[in-house]
Each structure stands twice: as C-alpha cells, then as structure tokens.
Short mmCIF file of C-alpha atoms in Angstrom, two decimals:
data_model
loop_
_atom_site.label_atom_id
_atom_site.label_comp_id
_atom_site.label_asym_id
_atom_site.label_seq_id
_atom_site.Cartn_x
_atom_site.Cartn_y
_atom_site.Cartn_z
CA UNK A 1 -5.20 82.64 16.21
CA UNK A 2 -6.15 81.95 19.49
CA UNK A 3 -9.31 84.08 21.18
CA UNK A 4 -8.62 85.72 24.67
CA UNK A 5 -8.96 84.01 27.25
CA UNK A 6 -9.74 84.58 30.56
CA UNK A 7 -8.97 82.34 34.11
CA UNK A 8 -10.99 81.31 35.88
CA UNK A 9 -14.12 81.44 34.58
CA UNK A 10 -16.21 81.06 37.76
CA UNK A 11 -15.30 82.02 40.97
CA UNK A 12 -17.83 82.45 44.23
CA UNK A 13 -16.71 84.73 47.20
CA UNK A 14 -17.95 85.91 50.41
CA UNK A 15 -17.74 89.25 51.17
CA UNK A 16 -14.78 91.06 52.41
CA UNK A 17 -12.67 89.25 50.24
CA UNK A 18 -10.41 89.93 47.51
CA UNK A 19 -10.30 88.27 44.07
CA UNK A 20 -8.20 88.59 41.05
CA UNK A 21 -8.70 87.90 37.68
CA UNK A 22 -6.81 87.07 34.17
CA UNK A 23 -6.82 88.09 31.17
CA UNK A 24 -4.93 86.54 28.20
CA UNK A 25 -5.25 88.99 25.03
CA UNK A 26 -5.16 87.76 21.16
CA UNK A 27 -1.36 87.36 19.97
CA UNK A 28 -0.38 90.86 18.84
CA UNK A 29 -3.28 92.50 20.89
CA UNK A 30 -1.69 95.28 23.10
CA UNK A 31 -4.91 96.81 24.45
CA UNK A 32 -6.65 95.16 27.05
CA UNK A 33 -10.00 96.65 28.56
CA UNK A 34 -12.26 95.60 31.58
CA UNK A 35 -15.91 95.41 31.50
CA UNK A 36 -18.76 94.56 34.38
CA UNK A 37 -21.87 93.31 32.96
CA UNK A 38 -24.98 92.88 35.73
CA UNK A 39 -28.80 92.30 34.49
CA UNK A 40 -29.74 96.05 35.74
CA UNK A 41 -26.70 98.12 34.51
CA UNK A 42 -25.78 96.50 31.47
CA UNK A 43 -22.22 96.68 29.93
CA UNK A 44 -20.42 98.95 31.90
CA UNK A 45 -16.59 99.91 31.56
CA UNK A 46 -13.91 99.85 34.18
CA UNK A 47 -10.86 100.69 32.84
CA UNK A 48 -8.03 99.61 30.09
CA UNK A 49 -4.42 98.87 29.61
CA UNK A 50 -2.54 99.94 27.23
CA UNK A 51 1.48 98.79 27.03
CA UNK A 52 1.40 98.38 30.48
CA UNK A 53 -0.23 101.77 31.62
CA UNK A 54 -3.62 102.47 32.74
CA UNK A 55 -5.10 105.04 29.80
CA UNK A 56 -8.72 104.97 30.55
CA UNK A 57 -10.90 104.54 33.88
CA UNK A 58 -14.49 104.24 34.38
CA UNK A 59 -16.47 105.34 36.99
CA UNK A 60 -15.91 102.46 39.71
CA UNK A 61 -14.59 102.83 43.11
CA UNK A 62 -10.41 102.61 44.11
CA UNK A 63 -11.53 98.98 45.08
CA UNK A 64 -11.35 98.07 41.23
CA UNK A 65 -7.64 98.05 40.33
CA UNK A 66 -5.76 96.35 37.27
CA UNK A 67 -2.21 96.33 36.07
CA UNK A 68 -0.85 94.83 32.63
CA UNK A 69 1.95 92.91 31.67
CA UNK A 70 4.85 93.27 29.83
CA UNK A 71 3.17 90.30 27.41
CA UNK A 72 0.07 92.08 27.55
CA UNK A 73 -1.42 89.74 29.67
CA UNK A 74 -3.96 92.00 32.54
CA UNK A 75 -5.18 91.08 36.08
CA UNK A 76 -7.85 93.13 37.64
CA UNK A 77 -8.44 92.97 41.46
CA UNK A 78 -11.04 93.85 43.31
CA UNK A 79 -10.66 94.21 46.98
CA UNK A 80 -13.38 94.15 50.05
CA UNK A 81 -15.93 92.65 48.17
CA UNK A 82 -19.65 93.72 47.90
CA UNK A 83 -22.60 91.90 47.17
CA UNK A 84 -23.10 94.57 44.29
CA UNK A 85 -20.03 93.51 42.60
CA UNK A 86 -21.77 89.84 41.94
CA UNK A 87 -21.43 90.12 37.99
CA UNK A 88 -19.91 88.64 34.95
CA UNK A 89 -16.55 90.53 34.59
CA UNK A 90 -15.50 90.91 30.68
CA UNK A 91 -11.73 91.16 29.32
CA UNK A 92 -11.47 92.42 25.47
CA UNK A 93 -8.18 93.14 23.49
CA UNK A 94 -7.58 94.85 20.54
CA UNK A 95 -5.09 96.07 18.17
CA UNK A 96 -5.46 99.61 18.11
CA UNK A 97 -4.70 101.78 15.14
CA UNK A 98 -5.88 104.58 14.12
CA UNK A 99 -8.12 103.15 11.67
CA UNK A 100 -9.45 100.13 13.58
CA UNK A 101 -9.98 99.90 17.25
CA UNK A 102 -12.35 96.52 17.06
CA UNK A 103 -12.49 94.77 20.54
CA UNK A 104 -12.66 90.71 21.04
CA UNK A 105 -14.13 89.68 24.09
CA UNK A 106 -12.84 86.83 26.17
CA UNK A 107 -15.59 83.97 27.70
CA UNK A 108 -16.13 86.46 31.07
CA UNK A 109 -15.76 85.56 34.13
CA UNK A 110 -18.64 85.01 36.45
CA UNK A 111 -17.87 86.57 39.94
CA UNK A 112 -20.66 85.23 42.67
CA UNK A 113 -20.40 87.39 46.06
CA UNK A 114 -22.04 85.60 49.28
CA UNK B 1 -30.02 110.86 29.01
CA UNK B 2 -27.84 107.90 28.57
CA UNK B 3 -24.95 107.75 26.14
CA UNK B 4 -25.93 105.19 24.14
CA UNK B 5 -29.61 103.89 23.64
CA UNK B 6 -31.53 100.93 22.47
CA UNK B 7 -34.84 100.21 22.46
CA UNK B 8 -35.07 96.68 24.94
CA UNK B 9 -37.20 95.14 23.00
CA UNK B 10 -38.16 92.24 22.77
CA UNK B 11 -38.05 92.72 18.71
CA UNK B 12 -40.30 89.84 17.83
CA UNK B 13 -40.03 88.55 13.81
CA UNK B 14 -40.38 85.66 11.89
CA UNK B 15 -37.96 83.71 10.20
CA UNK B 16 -37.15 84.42 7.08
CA UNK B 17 -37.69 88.21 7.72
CA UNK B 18 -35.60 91.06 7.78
CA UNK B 19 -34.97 92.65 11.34
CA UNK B 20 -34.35 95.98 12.22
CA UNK B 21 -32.43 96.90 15.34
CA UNK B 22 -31.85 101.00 16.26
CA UNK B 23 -29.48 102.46 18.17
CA UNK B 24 -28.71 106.30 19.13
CA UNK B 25 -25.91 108.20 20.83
CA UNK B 26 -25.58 111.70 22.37
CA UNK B 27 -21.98 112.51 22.04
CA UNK B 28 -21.42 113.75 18.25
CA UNK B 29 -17.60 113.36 18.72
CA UNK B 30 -17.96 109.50 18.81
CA UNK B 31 -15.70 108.04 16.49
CA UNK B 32 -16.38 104.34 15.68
CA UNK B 33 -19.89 101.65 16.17
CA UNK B 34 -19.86 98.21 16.54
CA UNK B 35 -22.40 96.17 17.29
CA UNK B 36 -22.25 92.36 19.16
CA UNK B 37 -24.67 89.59 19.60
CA UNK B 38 -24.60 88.30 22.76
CA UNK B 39 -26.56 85.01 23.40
CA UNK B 40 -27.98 83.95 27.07
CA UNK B 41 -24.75 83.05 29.72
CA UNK B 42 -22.15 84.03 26.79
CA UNK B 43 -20.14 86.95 25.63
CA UNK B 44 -20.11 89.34 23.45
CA UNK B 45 -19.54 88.40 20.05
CA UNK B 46 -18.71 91.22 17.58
CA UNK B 47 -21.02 91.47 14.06
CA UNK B 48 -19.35 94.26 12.59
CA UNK B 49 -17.85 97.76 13.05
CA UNK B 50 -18.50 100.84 10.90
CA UNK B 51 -16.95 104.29 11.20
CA UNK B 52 -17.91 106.35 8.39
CA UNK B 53 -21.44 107.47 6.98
CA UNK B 54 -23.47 104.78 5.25
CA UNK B 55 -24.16 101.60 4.51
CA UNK B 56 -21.86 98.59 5.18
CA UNK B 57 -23.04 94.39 4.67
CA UNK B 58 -21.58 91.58 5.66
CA UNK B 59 -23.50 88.55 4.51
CA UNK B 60 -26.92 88.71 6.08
CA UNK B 61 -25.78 92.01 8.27
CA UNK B 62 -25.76 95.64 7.21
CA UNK B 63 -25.09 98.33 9.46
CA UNK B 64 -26.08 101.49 8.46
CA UNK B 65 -24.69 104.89 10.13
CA UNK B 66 -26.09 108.21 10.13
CA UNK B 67 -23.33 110.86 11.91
CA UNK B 68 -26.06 114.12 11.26
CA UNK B 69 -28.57 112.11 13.29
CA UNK B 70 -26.40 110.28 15.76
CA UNK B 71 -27.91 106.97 15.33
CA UNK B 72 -26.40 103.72 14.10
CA UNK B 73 -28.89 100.26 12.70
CA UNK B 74 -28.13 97.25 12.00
CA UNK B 75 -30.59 95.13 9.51
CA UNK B 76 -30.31 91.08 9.44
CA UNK B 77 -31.97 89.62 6.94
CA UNK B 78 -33.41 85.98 5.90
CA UNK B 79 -33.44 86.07 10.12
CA UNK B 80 -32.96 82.80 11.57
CA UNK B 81 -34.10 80.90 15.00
CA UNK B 82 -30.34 80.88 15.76
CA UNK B 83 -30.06 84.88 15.40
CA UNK B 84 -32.18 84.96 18.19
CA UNK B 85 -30.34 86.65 21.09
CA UNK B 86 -29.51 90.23 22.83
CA UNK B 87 -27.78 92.58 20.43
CA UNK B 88 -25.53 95.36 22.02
CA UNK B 89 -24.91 98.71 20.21
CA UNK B 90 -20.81 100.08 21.17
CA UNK B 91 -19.76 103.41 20.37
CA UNK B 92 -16.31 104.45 20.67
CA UNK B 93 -15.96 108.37 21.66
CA UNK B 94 -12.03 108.80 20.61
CA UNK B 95 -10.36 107.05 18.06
CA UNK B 96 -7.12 104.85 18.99
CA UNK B 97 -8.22 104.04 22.01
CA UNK B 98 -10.20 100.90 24.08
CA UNK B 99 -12.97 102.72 25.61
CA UNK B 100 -16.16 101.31 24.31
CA UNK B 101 -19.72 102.41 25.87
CA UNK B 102 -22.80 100.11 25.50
CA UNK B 103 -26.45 100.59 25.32
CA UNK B 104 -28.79 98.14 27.27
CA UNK B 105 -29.30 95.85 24.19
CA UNK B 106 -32.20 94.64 22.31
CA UNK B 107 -33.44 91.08 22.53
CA UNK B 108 -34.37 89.82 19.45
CA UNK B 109 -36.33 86.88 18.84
CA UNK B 110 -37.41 84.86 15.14
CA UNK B 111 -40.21 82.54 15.79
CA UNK B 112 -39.82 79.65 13.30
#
C-alpha cells in the first residue's frame, strides 16, 4: 500500500502570503489530521478531517483552515503569513476504529516564511 | 504542566545495550500511546501503539504502560548506531478519534 503523501514538499514564502498544502491519505484511510512541528514547540496539532468534516481543532489562529475531500484527500491553507509559521507542516491518516486509531505520517512539508 | 512529558535527553548508551525512554501524561482519561522515532529532517515514523496495561514487544521494542501511574516506556534493546534519533511519546485522549498530543521527545544516541 502506498504511504501518504504530501505535495509539495518544500515551499518558501514571504510574508503576507497565502499557501496551501496536500495531503494524500493511505487507501482506505478516512481520517486525516494536521500537525506543525517547529524546534521550540515541538509537535503541535491543528486540526483533523474526518469524512469530510472538521471534528477536532487545535489551538491555532482562524488563519489555519483545512477542508477534506470526498476521496479523503485534505488541503490546509494558511493565509497572511507570519514568520512564526516557518515550520515543517505534518499530514497523518488513519483508519479509525474503535479499537485502533494508529496514525501514519506523510514526508511533511517544509514551509520557509521570508 | 504540559500534557505529555519526556525527559529531552540526550539518552546516551552504547551499542549493544538496552535503552530506556519515559514518558508521562496528566490526563487519566487518555485512551491510547504510541510512540515514533523520528530521525534528523524526517517524519515521524510509528514503533508501536499500546492501549491497555502492560507489557507489549515487538522485536527489539517493548512498550510498557502503567494507567495507575500515567506513564508509558518504551525499552529497545541490543540498541544500534542506526536507533539513534529523537523518539516522540503520543497519547490519544478519546478513543475513535485523530487527535494525538506529543511530548518534546527524547534524543537518543548509541555510541558504537
């Protein structure tokens, strides 16, 4: 089976900007979550998706959005960009039961913000 | 207090040895551990999951979970050069869902 996958893996912005990024889940995978990861707060989580809905948020500003398709597929935006939101931004899917709720991770991308 | 803590480390030990990575939790309601190794400029890659008391292995891995105490280990043993890398304790507070919350990690090293 093929991993998730996430496009593109680097991007560099200035800020101000917008960017959007994808996220391709593992075949069968209907949960999709969003993760920042910077060197001085760690793993943090923004929010995931869940056939197509939004069921859990993180703490992150209305500037963070996502949405999730009807494949499963997920985009997350972020809009007016900040140099604080320089980070490597994580996708993970999973198929969630309620016995097993194991997350795979995607490569990242790595979001640069001049 | 933060949800989920590990000690940073780094957790220096020579190869061939068994290594012994800790992780606690404040929120008794949390459901389901996992922990991932993560290696410089990658992602996370998961080692295992465990959601009931005890003791589970996988190969060289054995996670061990203590509910009463809120904490959660992981032992590798026979450590290797290549096991060296940051691993990152997950804790899931409600089951059936994709909320996970991470500590800081631990950077392990094995000196040949």
């Amino acid at each position: 089976k093929a991993g998730v996958t996430q496009t593109p893996r680097y991007l560099i912005k200035t800020r101000g900007q917008q960017v959007t990024l994808s996220c391709s889940p593992i075949s069968g995978h209907r949960s999709v979550s969003w993760y920042q990861q910077t060197p001085g707060q760690g793993l943090q989580f923004l929010f995931e998706y869940f056939s197509e809905t939004q069921r859990n948020k993180g703490n992150f500003p209305g500037r963070f959005s996502g949405r999730q398709f009807s494949n499963s597929r997920s985009e997350m935006n972020v809009s007016t960009l900040e140099l604080g939101d320089s980070a490597l931004y994580l996708c993970a899917s999973s198929f969630v039961t309620p016995s097993t709720d194991t997350q795979y991770f995607g490569p990242g991308t790595r979001l640069t913000v001049l | 207090q933060k949800e989920v803590e590990q000690n940073s480390g780094p957790l220096s030990v020579p190869e061939g040895a068994i290594a012994s990575l800790n992780c606690t939790y404040s929120d008794r309601v949390s459901q389901s551990f996992f922990w991932y190794r993560q290696y410089s400029g990658k992602s996370p890659e998961l080692i295992m999951s465990i959601y009931s008391n005890g003791d589970k292995e996988d190969g060289r891995f054995t996670a061990q979970l203590n509910k009463a105490s809120q904490y959660v280990s992981l032992l590798i043993r026979d450590s290797q050069p290549s096991d060296s890398a940051t691993y990152l304790c997950a804790v899931n507070k409600a089951s059936n869902t994709g909320k996970l919350i991470f500590g800081q990690g631990t950077t392990l090293q094995v000196k040949p």
